[in-house]
Coordinates of C-alpha atoms in Angstrom, one line a residue:
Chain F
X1 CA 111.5 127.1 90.5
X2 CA 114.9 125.7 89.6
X3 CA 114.5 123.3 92.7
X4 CA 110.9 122.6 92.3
X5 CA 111.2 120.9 88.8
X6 CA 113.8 118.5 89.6
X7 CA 112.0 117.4 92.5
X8 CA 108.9 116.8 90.9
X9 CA 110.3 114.6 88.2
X10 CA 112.0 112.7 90.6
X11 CA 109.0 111.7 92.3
X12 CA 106.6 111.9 89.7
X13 CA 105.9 107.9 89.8
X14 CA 104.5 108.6 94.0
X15 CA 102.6 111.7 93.1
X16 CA 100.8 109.5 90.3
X17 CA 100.4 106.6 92.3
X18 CA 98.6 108.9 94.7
X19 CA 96.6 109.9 92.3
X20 CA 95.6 106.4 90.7
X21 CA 94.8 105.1 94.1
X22 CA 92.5 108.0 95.0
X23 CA 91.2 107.6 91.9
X24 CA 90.2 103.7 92.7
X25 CA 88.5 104.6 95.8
X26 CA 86.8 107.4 94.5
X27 CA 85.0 104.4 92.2
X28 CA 84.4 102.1 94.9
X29 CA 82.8 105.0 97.4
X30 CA 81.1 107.1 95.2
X31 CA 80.2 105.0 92.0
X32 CA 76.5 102.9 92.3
X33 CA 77.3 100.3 89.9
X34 CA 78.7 97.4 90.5
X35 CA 80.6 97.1 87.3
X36 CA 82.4 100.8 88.3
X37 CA 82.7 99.5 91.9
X38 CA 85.3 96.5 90.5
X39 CA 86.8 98.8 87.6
X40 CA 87.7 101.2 90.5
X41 CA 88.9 98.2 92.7
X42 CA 91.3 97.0 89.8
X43 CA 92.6 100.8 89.1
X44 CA 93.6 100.5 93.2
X45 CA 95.5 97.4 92.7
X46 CA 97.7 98.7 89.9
X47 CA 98.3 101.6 91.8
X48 CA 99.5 99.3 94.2
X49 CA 101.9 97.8 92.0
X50 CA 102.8 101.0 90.3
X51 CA 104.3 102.1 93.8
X52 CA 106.2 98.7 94.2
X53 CA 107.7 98.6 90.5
X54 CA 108.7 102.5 91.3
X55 CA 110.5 101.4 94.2
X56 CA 112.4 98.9 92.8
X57 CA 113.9 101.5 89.5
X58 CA 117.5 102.0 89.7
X59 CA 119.4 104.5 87.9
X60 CA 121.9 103.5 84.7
X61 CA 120.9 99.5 85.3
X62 CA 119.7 97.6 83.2
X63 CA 117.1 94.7 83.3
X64 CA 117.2 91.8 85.5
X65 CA 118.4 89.1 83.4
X66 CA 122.2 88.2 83.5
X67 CA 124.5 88.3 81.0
X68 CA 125.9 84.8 80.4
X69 CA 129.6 85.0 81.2
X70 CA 132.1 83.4 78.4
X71 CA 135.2 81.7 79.4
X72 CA 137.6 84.5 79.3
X73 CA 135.5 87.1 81.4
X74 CA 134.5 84.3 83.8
X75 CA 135.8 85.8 87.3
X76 CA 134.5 89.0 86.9
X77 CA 132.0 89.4 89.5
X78 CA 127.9 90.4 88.8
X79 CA 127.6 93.9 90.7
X80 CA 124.3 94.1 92.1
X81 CA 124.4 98.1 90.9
X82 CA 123.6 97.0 87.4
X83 CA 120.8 95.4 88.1
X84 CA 117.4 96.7 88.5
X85 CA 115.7 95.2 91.6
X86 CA 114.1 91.8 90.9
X87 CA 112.1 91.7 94.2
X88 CA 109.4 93.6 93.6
X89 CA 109.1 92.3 90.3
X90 CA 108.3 88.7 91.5
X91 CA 105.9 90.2 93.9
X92 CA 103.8 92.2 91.7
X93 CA 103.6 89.2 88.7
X94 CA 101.9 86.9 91.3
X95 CA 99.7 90.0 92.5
X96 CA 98.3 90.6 88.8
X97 CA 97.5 86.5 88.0
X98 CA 95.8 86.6 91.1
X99 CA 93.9 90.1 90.9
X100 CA 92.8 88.4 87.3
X101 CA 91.4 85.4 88.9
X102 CA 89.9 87.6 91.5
X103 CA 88.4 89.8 89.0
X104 CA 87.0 86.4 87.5
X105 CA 84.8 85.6 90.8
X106 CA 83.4 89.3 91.4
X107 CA 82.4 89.3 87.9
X108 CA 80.7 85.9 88.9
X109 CA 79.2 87.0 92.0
X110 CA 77.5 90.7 89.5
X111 CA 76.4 88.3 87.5
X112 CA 74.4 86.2 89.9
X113 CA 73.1 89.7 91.5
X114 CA 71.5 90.5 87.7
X115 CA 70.1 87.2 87.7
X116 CA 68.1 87.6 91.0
X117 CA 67.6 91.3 91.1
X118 CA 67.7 92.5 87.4
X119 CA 69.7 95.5 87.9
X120 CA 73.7 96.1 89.3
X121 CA 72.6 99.4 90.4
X122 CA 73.2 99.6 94.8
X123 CA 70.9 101.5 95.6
X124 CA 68.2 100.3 93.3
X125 CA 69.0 97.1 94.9
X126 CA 68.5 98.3 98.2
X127 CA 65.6 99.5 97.8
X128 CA 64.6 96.2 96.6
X129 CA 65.2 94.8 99.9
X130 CA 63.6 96.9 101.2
X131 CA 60.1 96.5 99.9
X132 CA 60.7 93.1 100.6
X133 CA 61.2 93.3 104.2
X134 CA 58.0 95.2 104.1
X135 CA 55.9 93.3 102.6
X136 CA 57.2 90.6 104.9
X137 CA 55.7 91.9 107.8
Chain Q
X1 CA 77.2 110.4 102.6
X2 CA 79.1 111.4 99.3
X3 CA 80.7 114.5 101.1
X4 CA 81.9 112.7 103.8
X5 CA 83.5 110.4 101.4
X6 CA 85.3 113.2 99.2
X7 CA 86.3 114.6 102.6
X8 CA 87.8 111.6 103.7
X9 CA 89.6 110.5 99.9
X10 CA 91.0 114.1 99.9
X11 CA 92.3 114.2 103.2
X12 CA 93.8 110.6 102.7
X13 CA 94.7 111.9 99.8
X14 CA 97.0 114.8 101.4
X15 CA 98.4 112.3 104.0
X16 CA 99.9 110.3 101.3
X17 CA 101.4 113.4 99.5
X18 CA 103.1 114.9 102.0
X19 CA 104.6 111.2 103.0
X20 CA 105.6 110.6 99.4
X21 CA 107.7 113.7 99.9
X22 CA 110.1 111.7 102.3
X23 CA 110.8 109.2 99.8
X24 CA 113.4 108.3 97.9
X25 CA 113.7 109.8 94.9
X26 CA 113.1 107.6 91.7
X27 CA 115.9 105.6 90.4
X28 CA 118.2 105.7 93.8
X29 CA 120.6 102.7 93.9
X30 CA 120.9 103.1 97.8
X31 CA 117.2 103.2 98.6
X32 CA 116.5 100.9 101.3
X33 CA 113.9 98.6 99.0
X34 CA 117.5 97.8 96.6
X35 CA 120.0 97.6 99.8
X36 CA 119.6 94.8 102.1
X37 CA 117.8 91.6 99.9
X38 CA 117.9 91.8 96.7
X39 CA 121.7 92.4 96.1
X40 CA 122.2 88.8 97.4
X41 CA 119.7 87.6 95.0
X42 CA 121.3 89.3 92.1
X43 CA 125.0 88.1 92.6
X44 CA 124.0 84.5 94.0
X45 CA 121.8 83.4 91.6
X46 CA 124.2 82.4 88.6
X47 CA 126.3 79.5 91.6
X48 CA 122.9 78.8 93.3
X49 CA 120.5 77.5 90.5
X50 CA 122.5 78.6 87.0
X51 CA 119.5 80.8 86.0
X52 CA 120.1 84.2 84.1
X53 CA 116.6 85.5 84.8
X54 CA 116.9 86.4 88.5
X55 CA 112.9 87.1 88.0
X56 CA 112.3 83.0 87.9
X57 CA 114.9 81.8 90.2
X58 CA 112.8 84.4 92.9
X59 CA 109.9 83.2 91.4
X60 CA 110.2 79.7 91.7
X61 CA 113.1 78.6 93.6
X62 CA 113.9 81.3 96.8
X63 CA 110.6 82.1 97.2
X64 CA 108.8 79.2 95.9
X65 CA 106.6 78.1 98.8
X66 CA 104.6 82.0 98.2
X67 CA 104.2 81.0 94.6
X68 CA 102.8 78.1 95.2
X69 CA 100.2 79.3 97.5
X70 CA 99.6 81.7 94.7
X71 CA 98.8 79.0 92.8
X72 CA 96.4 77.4 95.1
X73 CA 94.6 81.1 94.9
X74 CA 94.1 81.3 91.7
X75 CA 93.1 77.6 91.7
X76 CA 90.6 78.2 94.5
X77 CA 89.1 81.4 92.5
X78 CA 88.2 78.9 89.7
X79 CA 86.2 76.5 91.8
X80 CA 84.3 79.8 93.2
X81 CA 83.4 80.4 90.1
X82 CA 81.8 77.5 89.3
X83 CA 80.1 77.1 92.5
X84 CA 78.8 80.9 92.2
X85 CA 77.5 80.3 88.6
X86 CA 77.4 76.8 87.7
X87 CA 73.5 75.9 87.0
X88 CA 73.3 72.0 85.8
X89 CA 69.4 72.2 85.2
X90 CA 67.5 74.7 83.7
X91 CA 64.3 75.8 84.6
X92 CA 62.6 77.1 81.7
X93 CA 61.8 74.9 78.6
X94 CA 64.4 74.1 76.6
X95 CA 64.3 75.2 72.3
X96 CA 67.0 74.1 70.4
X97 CA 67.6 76.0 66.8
X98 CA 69.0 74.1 63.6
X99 CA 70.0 75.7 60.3
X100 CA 69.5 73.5 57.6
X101 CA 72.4 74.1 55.4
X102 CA 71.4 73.7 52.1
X103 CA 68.4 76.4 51.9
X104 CA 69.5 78.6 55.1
X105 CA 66.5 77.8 56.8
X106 CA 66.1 78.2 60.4
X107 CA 64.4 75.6 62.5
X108 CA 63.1 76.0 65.9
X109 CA 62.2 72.7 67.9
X110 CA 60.5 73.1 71.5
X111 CA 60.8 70.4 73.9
X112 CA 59.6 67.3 73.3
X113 CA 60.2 67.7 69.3
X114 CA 62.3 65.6 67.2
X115 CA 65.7 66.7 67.2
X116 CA 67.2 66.1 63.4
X117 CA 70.4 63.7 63.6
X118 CA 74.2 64.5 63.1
X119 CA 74.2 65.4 59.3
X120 CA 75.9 67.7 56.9
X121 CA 72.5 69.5 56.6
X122 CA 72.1 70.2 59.9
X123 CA 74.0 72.6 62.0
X124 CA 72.8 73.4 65.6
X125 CA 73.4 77.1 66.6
X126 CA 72.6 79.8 69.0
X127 CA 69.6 81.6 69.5
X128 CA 71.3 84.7 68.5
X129 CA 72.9 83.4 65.5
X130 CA 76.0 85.3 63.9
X131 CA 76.4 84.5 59.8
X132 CA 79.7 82.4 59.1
X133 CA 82.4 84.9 58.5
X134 CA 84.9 83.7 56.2
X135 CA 87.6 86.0 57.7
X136 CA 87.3 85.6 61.1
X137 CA 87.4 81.5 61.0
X138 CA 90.5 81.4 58.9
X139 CA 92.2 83.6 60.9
X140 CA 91.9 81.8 63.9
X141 CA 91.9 78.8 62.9
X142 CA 95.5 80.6 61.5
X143 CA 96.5 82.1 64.4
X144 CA 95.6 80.0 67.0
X145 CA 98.6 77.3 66.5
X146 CA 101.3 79.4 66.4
X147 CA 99.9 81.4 69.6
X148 CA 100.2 78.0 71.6
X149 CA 103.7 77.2 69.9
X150 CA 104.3 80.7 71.2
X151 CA 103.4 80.1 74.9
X152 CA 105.0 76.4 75.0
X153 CA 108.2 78.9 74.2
X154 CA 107.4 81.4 76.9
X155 CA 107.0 78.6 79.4
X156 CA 110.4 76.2 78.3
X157 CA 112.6 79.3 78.1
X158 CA 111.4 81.4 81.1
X159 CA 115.1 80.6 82.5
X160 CA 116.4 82.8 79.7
X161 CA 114.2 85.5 79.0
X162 CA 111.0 87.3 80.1
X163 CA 108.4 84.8 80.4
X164 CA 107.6 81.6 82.5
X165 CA 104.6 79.8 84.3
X166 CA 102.2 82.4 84.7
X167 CA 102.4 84.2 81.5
X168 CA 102.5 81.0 79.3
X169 CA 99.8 79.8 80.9
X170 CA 97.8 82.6 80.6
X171 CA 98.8 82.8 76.6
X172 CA 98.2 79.0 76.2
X173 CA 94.2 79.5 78.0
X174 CA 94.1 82.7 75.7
X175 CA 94.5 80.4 72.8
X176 CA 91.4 78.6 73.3
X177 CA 89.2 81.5 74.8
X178 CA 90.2 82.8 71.0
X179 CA 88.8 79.8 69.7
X180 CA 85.7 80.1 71.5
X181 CA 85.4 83.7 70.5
X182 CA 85.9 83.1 66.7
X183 CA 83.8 79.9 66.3
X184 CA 81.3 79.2 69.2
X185 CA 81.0 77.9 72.3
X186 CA 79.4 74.6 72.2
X187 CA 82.5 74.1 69.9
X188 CA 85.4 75.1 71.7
X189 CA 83.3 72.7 75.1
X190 CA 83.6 69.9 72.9
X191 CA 86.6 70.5 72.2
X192 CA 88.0 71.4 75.7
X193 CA 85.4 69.8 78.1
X194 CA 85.2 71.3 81.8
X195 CA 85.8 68.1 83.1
X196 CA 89.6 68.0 81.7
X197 CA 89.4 71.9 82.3
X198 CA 88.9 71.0 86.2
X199 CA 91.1 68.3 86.3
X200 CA 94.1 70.4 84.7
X201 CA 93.7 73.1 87.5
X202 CA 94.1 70.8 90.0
X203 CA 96.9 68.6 88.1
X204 CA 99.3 71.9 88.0
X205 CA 98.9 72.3 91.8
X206 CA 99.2 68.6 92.1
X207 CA 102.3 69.2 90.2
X208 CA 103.9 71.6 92.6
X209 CA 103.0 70.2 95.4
X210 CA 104.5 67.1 94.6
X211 CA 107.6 68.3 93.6
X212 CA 107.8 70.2 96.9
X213 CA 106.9 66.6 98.6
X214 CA 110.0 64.8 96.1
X215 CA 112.0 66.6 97.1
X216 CA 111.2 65.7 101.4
X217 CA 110.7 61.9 100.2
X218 CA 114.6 62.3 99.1
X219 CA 115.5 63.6 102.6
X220 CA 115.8 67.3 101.9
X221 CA 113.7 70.7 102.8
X222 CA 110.0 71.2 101.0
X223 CA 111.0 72.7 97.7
X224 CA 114.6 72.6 98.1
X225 CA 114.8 71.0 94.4
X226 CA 119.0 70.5 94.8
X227 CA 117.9 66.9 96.7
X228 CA 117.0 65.9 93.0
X229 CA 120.3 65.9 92.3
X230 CA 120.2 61.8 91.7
X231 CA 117.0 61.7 90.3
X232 CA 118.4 63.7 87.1
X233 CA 121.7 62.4 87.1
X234 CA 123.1 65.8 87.5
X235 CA 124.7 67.9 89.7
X236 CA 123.1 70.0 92.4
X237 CA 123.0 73.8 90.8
X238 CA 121.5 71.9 87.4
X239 CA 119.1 70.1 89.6
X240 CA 117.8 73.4 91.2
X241 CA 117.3 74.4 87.0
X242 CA 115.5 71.4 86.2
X243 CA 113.1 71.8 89.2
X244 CA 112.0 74.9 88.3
X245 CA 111.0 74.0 84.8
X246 CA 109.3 71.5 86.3
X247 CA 107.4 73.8 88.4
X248 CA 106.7 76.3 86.0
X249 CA 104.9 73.7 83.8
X250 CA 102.7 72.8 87.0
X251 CA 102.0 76.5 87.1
X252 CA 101.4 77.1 83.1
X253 CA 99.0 74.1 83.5
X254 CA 96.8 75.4 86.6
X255 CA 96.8 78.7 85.0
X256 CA 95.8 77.8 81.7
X257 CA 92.9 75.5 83.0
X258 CA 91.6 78.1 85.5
X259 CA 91.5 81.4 82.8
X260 CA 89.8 78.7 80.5
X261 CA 87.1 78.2 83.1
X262 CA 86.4 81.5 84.0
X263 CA 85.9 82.4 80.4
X264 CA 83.3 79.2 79.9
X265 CA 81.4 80.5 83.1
X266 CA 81.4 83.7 82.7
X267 CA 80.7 84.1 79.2
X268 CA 77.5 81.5 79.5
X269 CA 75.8 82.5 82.6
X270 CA 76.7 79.2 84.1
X271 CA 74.9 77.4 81.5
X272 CA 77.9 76.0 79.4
X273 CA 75.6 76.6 76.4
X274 CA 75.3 79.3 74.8
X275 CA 78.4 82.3 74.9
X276 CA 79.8 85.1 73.8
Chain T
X1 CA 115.0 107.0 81.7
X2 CA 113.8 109.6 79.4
X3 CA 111.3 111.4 81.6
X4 CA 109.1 113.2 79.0
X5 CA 108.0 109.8 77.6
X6 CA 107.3 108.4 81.1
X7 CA 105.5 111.5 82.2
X8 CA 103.2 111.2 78.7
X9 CA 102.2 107.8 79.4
X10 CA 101.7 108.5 83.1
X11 CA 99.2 111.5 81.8
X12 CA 97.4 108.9 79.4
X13 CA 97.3 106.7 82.5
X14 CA 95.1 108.9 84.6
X15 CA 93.4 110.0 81.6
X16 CA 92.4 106.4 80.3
X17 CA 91.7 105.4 84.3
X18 CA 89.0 108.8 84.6
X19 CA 87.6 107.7 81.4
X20 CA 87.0 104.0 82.4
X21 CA 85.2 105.7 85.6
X22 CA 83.0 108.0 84.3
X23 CA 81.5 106.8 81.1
X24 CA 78.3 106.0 81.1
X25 CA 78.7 103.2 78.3
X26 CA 79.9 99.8 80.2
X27 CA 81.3 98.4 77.3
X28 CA 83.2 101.4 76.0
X29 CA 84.6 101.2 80.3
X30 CA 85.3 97.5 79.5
X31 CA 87.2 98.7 76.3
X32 CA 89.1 101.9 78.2
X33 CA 90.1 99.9 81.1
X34 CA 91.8 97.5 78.4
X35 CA 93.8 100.8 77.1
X36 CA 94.5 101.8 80.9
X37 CA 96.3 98.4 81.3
X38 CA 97.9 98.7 78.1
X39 CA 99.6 101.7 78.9
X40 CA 100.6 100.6 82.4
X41 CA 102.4 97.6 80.2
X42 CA 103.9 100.3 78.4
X43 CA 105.3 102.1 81.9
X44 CA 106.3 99.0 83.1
X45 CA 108.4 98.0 79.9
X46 CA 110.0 101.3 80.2
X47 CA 111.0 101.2 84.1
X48 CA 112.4 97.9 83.0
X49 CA 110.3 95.4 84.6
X50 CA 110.0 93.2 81.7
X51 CA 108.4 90.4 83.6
X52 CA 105.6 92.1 84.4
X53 CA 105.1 93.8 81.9
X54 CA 104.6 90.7 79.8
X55 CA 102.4 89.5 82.4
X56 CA 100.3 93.4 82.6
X57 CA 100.0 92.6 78.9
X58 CA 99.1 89.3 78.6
X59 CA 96.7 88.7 81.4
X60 CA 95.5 93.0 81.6
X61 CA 95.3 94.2 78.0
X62 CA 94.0 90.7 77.1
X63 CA 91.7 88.3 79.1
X64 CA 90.4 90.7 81.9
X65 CA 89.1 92.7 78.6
X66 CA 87.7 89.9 77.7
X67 CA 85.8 88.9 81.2
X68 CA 84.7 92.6 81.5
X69 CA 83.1 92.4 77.8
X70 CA 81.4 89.0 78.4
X71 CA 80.0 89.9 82.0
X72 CA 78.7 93.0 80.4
X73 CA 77.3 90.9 77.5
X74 CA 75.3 88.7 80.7
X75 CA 74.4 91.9 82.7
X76 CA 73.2 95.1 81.0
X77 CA 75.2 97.9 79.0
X78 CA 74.0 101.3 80.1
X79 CA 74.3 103.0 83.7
X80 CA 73.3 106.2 85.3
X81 CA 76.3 107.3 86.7

């Protein structure tokens, strides 16, 4: 139990990452509306991002902005160790601007399905089509 | 169906547990994502561009060319938008409703009716009409200055401090989507039409992309802003500075038109009339 | 790092994340998807990635709320599951 504890705090950011992402795909398999379907798409991305900004934590740093040397202190060297990682950072800012546009264009495209259909429900939807195809014969 | 899809997220599930058990454990300087890269970013950035947030000199400098293609996403997701939604004529018959001011009374004209002139009696609104609330209109009208004061700040000192293209943009386009949401719609199109909406999308990708071709028209690398040297007067490592600002006001810009346009569409169907 | 604090707003994560999925209200999903991005701004302040959590709650906590309440307002409110 002594050994159990520490190990599960130190990985506690996978373990919930795990869960998040499961969690997304759990909306976009099981849920029928459309409006779940992108909630659970969005909850997958920042899972996503929660695993990159985990990777990139670093014990007894601080954040990624330098200190601005003065004149007397001006040869000692930045140590990368006191830095958190910027890397992933960059990566995941882009990621969420763009998951917002993104999120603009399926919200777009449910909006045009209510238009035609009158519902955001798949299989109502479907079964839409359906009848269509039927009466087309 | 839905068992075989809890039996596959469950066992997917398990797969990713018993991986996460290899890795390494949170906070570890020497894990290989903080060993091989990023250390040279950290201690070179101060003699390569004299930029204290290593964030924006990643952002915008070393790894420049996938920002902007970033930018040309979210650009491209804005023109979707209108080309999924956009409607230009509408089908049904058109009503328009006036409020005469004076009295309060509501006026509903059908097509083809006389439509009463630009007056102080007059005020056009929407079909479903919200009363004038004192509290709301002041505050916005309030707030909604120093908001874009505040993202004009985010984007000039994103050298400095947390902040730069994308989130100044995205404050500067929240400004006005508040200004739509406390007044009306019609309103805030008048104000901020979707043609100048359309054009500032593509004038902050026009923005970076031009700087990236500057800097080859002075004989250099695409995006290699240090061949600006001459054209600010300064010295290289300033140059490299000055160039990002630059491009982090072409990205503010295509940012803040595009969130501006996905609000109009979405909010009006398409129609650009009527909103939230 | 303090741990506890991180492991709180990691539990409000998933919390705020089930709730957004399973409600049957779309508006009140719009509205806890909002808090779900809000904490995650939170997290990321805390882990120390400043950047993005500015962005998480600029762009998150504040226009994607605002997309999902006005394509709720053009589409319909309730759902069956």
């Amino acid at each position: 139990m002594h050994e159990v504890l520490p190990f599960i705090i130190s990985k506690i950011n996978y373990f919930i990452y795990i869960i998040l992402m499961m969690l997304g795909m759990y909306g976009i398999f099981m849920k029928k509306n459309y409006m779940k379907k992108i909630i659970g798409l969005n909850i997958l991305q920042t899972s996503i991002i929660l695993f990159f900004i985990s990777i990139g934590a670093k014990n007894n740093a601080t954040l990624p902005i330098l200190e601005l040397q003065n004149d007397h202190d001006a040869n000692v060297a930045i140590q990368a160790v006191n830095y958190i990682n910027p890397l992933p950072h960059v990566l995941m800012l882009t990621a969420i601007v763009v998951a917002v546009a993104t999120l603009g264009v399926a919200l777009a495209m449910v909006i045009k399905i209510y238009k035609d259909y009158k519902t955001i429900e798949e299989d109502k939807i479907l079964f839409q089509t359906a009848e269509d195809t039927i009466e087309n014969e | 169906m839905k068992i075989t899809g809890l039996i596959l997220l469950f066992s997917l599930g398990g797969l990713l547990f018993y991986g996460a058990i290899d890795f390494p454990s949170w906070g570890d300087p020497n894990s290989p994502a903080s060993s091989h890269l990023s250390p040279y970013y950290i201690e070179h950035t101060m003699e390569d561009t004299s930029v204290p947030n290593v964030v924006t000199s990643i952002l915008a400098d070393y790894r420049g060319y996938d920002t902007m293609f970033e930018t040309i996403v979210i650009f491209t997701a804005g023109i979707a938008c209108i080309f999924l939604l956009r409607t230009f004529k509408s089908s049904i018959p058109e009503s328009r409703m006036y409020r005469h001011i004076p009295t309060g009374i509501t006026l509903r004209i059908e097509k083809g009716g006389k439509v009463p002139d630009h007056s102080d009696h007059f005020e056009r609104i929407d079909s479903v009409w919200i009363p004038y609330d004192l509290v709301i209109r002041t505050t916005c009208r309030m707030v909604i200055p120093f908001i874009q004061v505040f993202a004009f700040y985010v984007i000039a000192h994103g050298h400095y401090s947390p902040g730069g293209g994308f989130q100044g943009g995205v404050i500067l386009g929240a400004s006005f989507v508040l200004f739509a949401l406390g007044f009306n719609l019609r309103l805030a199109i008048r104000q901020m039409s979707e043609k100048i909406t359309v054009f500032m999308c593509a004038l902050g990708v026009f923005i970076y992309a031009g700087t990236g071709i500057l800097c080859m028209v002075f004989k250099s690398n695409f995006l290699d802003y240090s061949a600006l040297a001459s054209l600010f007067a300064t010295d290289p490592i300033t140059a490299r500075s000055y160039g990002i600002l630059i491009v982090e006001i072409g990205v503010g810009i295509a940012v803040m038109g595009v969130m501006i346009l996905l609000y109009y569409n979405l909010a009006s169907g398409g129609k650009h009339k009527e909103g939230l | 790092m303090i741990w506890q604090i991180e492991l709180i707003i990691l539990v409000m994560v998933v919390l705020f994340g089930i709730g957004a999925l399973t409600t049957k209200d779309l508006l009140s999903a719009a509205i806890l998807f909002g808090a779900y991005s809000f904490m995650l701004c939170l997290l990321w302040a805390i882990m120390g990635a400043v950047d993005v959590a500015f962005t998480e709650a600029s762009v998150g906590a504040g226009i994607s709320t605002v997309l999902f309440v006005s394509a709720v307002y053009r589409t319909t409110r309730s759902t069956d599951n």
